[in-house]
Amino acid sequence: AQSVTQLGSHVSVSEGALVLLRCNYSSSVPPYLFWYVQYPNQGLQLLLKYTTGATLVKGINGFEAEFKKSETSFHLTKPSAHMSDAAEYFCAVSERNTGFQKLVFGTGTRLLVSP
Amino acid sequence: EADIYQTPRYLVIGTGKKITLECSQTMGHDKMYWYQQDPGMELHLIHYSYGVNSTEKGDLSSESTVSRIRTEHFPLTLESARPSHTSQYLCASSQEGDLGYEQFFGPGTRLTVL
């Protein structure tokens, strides 16, 4: 079975600093990978996804992630944090199960941004 | 923009009550999902549906039940609520086909059972 590990339940950065949220996955087949963001009292919103092709994926709000097969990683980055980036971030891997798209989520990383 | 709705957003209810959490989507998606999310924990799939009259149990065992009589509607029911059911419940939908298709999430229902 596939799994996702997100290192660090909380990450704190200053406004304007680099954001790096780590995600490692395990999969026996080429994975489809996703990053979702959850703002307080809201559902999840897709930030970006990797399916095939270019390994550097750009998403919304200035975020990007790079798929590194050799490291089984899909870390999320943003060059300059903004206060509005404070939220919970979930990495997920797509697992096929009898023709059904099943998402396996990590435990999430809460991003805290200080002025 | 995603058009998936959940009601109520917040529900506080006593033990033993029957509750139904509503989920509707206007995107015509065939596949719909229910996830349970506890604070600091990952989302766990509890139910999913391929389409009308199709429902399946997810990875996490749940005492809730679901139905899919209409494409756009996927309600979740608890016949007798207990404090252990206290959690956030998220509904999602996606297009059929490609593994890379996005799942669209509703805003969630935060359930508290006293």
Short mmCIF file of C-alpha atoms in Angstrom, two decimals:
data_model
loop_
_atom_site.label_atom_id
_atom_site.label_comp_id
_atom_site.label_asym_id
_atom_site.label_seq_id
_atom_site.Cartn_x
_atom_site.Cartn_y
_atom_site.Cartn_z
CA ALA A 1 0.00 0.00 0.00
CA GLN A 2 1.10 3.52 -0.67
CA SER A 3 1.84 5.93 2.15
CA VAL A 4 2.83 9.55 2.68
CA THR A 5 5.09 11.03 5.32
CA GLN A 6 5.14 14.72 6.07
CA LEU A 7 8.07 15.73 8.24
CA GLY A 8 7.19 18.33 10.82
CA SER A 9 3.66 18.84 12.08
CA HIS A 10 4.41 22.56 12.41
CA VAL A 11 6.68 24.82 10.39
CA SER A 12 7.26 28.44 11.39
CA VAL A 13 8.66 31.08 9.06
CA SER A 14 8.86 34.84 8.97
CA GLU A 15 7.02 36.81 6.36
CA GLY A 16 9.21 37.02 3.26
CA ALA A 17 11.22 33.90 4.12
CA LEU A 18 11.43 30.71 2.09
CA VAL A 19 8.75 28.11 2.74
CA LEU A 20 9.75 24.44 2.56
CA LEU A 21 7.27 21.71 3.45
CA ARG A 22 8.53 18.17 3.14
CA CYS A 23 6.70 15.18 1.74
CA ASN A 24 7.99 11.67 1.12
CA TYR A 25 5.94 8.86 -0.31
CA SER A 26 6.17 5.15 -0.79
CA SER A 27 4.82 3.55 -3.91
CA SER A 28 5.58 0.50 -5.97
CA VAL A 29 4.35 2.18 -9.13
CA PRO A 30 4.78 5.70 -10.52
CA PRO A 31 2.62 7.85 -8.30
CA TYR A 32 0.36 10.77 -8.87
CA LEU A 33 1.10 13.35 -6.18
CA PHE A 34 -0.89 16.24 -4.82
CA TRP A 35 -0.57 19.13 -2.41
CA TYR A 36 -3.74 20.49 -0.83
CA VAL A 37 -4.17 23.50 1.45
CA GLN A 38 -6.79 23.83 4.16
CA TYR A 39 -7.60 27.20 5.68
CA PRO A 40 -9.36 27.31 9.07
CA ASN A 41 -12.90 26.01 8.98
CA GLN A 42 -12.72 25.26 5.28
CA GLY A 43 -12.35 22.26 3.03
CA LEU A 44 -9.24 21.31 1.09
CA GLN A 45 -8.15 23.22 -2.00
CA LEU A 46 -5.76 21.83 -4.58
CA LEU A 47 -2.44 23.71 -4.74
CA LEU A 48 -0.76 21.61 -7.40
CA LYS A 49 -0.39 18.08 -8.70
CA TYR A 50 2.14 15.90 -10.47
CA THR A 51 0.91 13.31 -12.94
CA THR A 52 3.50 12.87 -15.70
CA GLY A 53 6.00 14.98 -17.60
CA ALA A 54 7.88 17.91 -16.10
CA THR A 55 9.00 17.14 -12.57
CA LEU A 56 8.83 20.75 -11.40
CA VAL A 57 5.20 21.65 -10.96
CA LYS A 58 3.89 25.15 -10.43
CA GLY A 59 0.70 25.76 -8.55
CA ILE A 60 -1.46 28.54 -7.26
CA ASN A 61 -0.39 31.33 -4.90
CA GLY A 62 3.27 31.08 -5.95
CA PHE A 63 3.84 27.53 -4.69
CA GLU A 64 5.76 24.88 -6.56
CA ALA A 65 6.90 21.33 -5.93
CA GLU A 66 9.48 19.06 -7.47
CA PHE A 67 9.00 15.35 -7.97
CA LYS A 68 12.25 13.49 -7.24
CA LYS A 69 11.83 9.82 -7.97
CA SER A 70 15.26 8.86 -6.62
CA GLU A 71 14.43 10.44 -3.28
CA THR A 72 10.72 9.52 -3.33
CA SER A 73 10.01 13.12 -2.43
CA PHE A 74 7.59 15.84 -3.46
CA HIS A 75 8.55 18.84 -1.33
CA LEU A 76 6.52 22.04 -1.52
CA THR A 77 8.26 25.41 -1.71
CA LYS A 78 7.49 29.10 -1.99
CA PRO A 79 10.25 31.69 -2.28
CA SER A 80 8.63 34.30 -0.07
CA ALA A 81 6.02 33.59 2.59
CA HIS A 82 3.01 35.80 3.02
CA MET A 83 0.80 36.07 6.07
CA SER A 84 -2.08 34.67 4.05
CA ASP A 85 -0.14 31.42 3.54
CA ALA A 86 -0.77 30.41 7.14
CA ALA A 87 -2.80 27.21 6.85
CA GLU A 88 -2.61 23.41 7.03
CA TYR A 89 -0.94 21.70 4.08
CA PHE A 90 -1.55 18.09 3.08
CA CYS A 91 0.46 15.97 0.72
CA ALA A 92 -1.36 13.07 -0.93
CA VAL A 93 -0.60 10.21 -3.28
CA SER A 94 -3.07 8.66 -5.65
CA GLU A 95 -3.56 4.93 -5.43
CA ARG A 96 -5.58 2.94 -7.87
CA ASN A 97 -7.97 0.53 -6.28
CA THR A 98 -10.27 -1.40 -8.59
CA GLY A 99 -10.42 1.48 -11.03
CA PHE A 100 -11.12 4.05 -8.36
CA GLN A 101 -9.03 7.10 -7.52
CA LYS A 102 -8.13 6.78 -3.88
CA LEU A 103 -6.11 9.51 -2.21
CA VAL A 104 -3.79 8.61 0.65
CA PHE A 105 -3.02 11.68 2.75
CA GLY A 106 -0.17 12.61 5.02
CA THR A 107 -0.87 13.89 8.52
CA GLY A 108 -0.48 17.51 7.43
CA THR A 109 1.88 20.36 8.24
CA ARG A 110 0.66 23.54 9.83
CA LEU A 111 2.46 26.58 8.42
CA LEU A 112 2.79 29.51 10.79
CA VAL A 113 3.88 32.87 9.37
CA SER A 114 5.07 35.62 11.68
CA PRO A 115 5.37 39.30 10.78
CA GLU B 1 -14.42 27.25 -8.71
CA ALA B 2 -15.62 24.11 -6.97
CA ASP B 3 -19.33 23.81 -6.38
CA ILE B 4 -19.69 21.31 -3.60
CA TYR B 5 -21.76 22.09 -0.57
CA GLN B 6 -22.12 20.61 2.87
CA THR B 7 -24.75 21.30 5.49
CA PRO B 8 -24.78 21.87 8.33
CA ARG B 9 -21.32 23.40 8.80
CA TYR B 10 -21.46 22.83 12.54
CA LEU B 11 -23.62 20.43 14.52
CA VAL B 12 -23.76 19.81 18.26
CA ILE B 13 -26.04 16.98 19.22
CA GLY B 14 -26.78 14.63 22.08
CA THR B 15 -25.93 10.95 22.27
CA GLY B 16 -28.41 8.63 20.61
CA LYS B 17 -29.76 11.10 18.08
CA LYS B 18 -30.04 10.27 14.40
CA ILE B 19 -28.23 12.71 12.13
CA THR B 20 -27.79 13.21 8.42
CA LEU B 21 -24.95 15.22 6.96
CA GLU B 22 -25.78 16.61 3.55
CA CYS B 23 -23.41 16.85 0.58
CA SER B 24 -24.30 18.15 -2.86
CA GLN B 25 -22.26 18.97 -5.94
CA THR B 26 -23.30 20.76 -9.10
CA MET B 27 -20.40 19.65 -11.31
CA GLY B 28 -21.97 16.43 -12.57
CA HIS B 29 -19.16 14.35 -11.11
CA ASP B 30 -19.73 10.61 -10.98
CA LYS B 31 -17.43 9.87 -8.04
CA MET B 32 -18.04 11.13 -4.55
CA TYR B 33 -16.28 10.54 -1.26
CA TRP B 34 -16.65 11.02 2.48
CA TYR B 35 -13.58 11.58 4.64
CA GLN B 36 -13.24 11.80 8.39
CA GLN B 37 -10.65 14.21 9.76
CA ASP B 38 -9.55 14.47 13.38
CA PRO B 39 -7.31 17.34 14.61
CA GLY B 40 -3.67 16.78 13.71
CA MET B 41 -4.48 13.66 11.76
CA GLU B 42 -4.69 12.74 8.12
CA LEU B 43 -7.95 12.40 6.29
CA HIS B 44 -9.39 8.91 6.29
CA LEU B 45 -11.73 7.69 3.59
CA ILE B 46 -14.90 6.25 5.12
CA HIS B 47 -17.24 5.94 2.10
CA TYR B 48 -17.14 6.39 -1.65
CA SER B 49 -19.43 6.07 -4.61
CA TYR B 50 -18.80 5.37 -8.29
CA GLY B 51 -22.18 6.75 -9.28
CA VAL B 52 -25.90 6.43 -8.70
CA ASN B 53 -26.85 3.38 -6.61
CA SER B 54 -23.17 2.62 -5.94
CA THR B 55 -21.68 2.90 -2.45
CA GLU B 56 -18.61 1.31 -0.91
CA LYS B 57 -16.89 1.29 2.46
CA GLY B 58 -13.57 3.10 2.69
CA ASP B 59 -10.40 2.32 4.61
CA LEU B 60 -11.58 3.52 7.99
CA SER B 61 -14.40 1.55 9.53
CA SER B 62 -17.37 3.77 10.24
CA GLU B 63 -20.79 3.19 11.75
CA SER B 64 -22.24 5.71 9.34
CA THR B 65 -24.09 4.82 6.17
CA VAL B 66 -24.43 6.62 2.86
CA SER B 67 -26.76 6.63 -0.10
CA ARG B 68 -26.51 7.80 -3.72
CA ILE B 69 -29.93 8.11 -5.26
CA ARG B 70 -29.05 11.14 -7.36
CA THR B 71 -25.74 12.01 -9.00
CA GLU B 72 -25.45 15.31 -7.20
CA HIS B 73 -26.39 14.16 -3.70
CA PHE B 74 -24.41 11.96 -1.29
CA PRO B 75 -25.75 12.16 2.27
CA LEU B 76 -24.17 10.47 5.28
CA THR B 77 -26.31 9.17 8.13
CA LEU B 78 -25.56 8.16 11.70
CA GLU B 79 -28.50 6.24 13.19
CA SER B 80 -27.40 6.77 16.78
CA ALA B 81 -24.70 9.35 17.42
CA ARG B 82 -22.06 8.73 20.07
CA PRO B 83 -19.24 10.91 21.44
CA SER B 84 -16.75 8.77 19.49
CA HIS B 85 -18.34 10.14 16.30
CA THR B 86 -17.14 13.63 17.15
CA SER B 87 -14.99 14.70 14.21
CA GLN B 88 -14.91 16.75 11.04
CA TYR B 89 -16.51 15.15 7.99
CA LEU B 90 -15.42 16.23 4.53
CA CYS B 91 -17.23 15.43 1.31
CA ALA B 92 -15.46 15.43 -2.06
CA SER B 93 -16.17 14.65 -5.71
CA SER B 94 -14.12 14.02 -8.83
CA GLN B 95 -14.45 13.31 -12.51
CA GLU B 96 -14.28 9.71 -13.58
CA GLY B 97 -11.14 8.57 -15.28
CA ASP B 98 -7.62 9.83 -14.95
CA LEU B 99 -5.88 9.20 -11.65
CA GLY B 100 -4.60 12.71 -11.78
CA TYR B 101 -8.01 14.32 -11.72
CA GLU B 102 -8.56 16.65 -8.83
CA GLN B 103 -10.88 15.83 -5.97
CA PHE B 104 -12.97 18.86 -5.07
CA PHE B 105 -13.76 19.24 -1.40
CA GLY B 106 -16.68 20.77 0.41
CA PRO B 107 -16.17 23.03 3.45
CA GLY B 108 -16.83 20.22 5.90
CA THR B 109 -19.21 19.54 8.77
CA ARG B 110 -17.80 19.72 12.27
CA LEU B 111 -19.80 17.30 14.40
CA THR B 112 -19.77 17.30 18.19
CA VAL B 113 -21.68 14.61 20.05
CA LEU B 114 -22.21 15.29 23.73
#
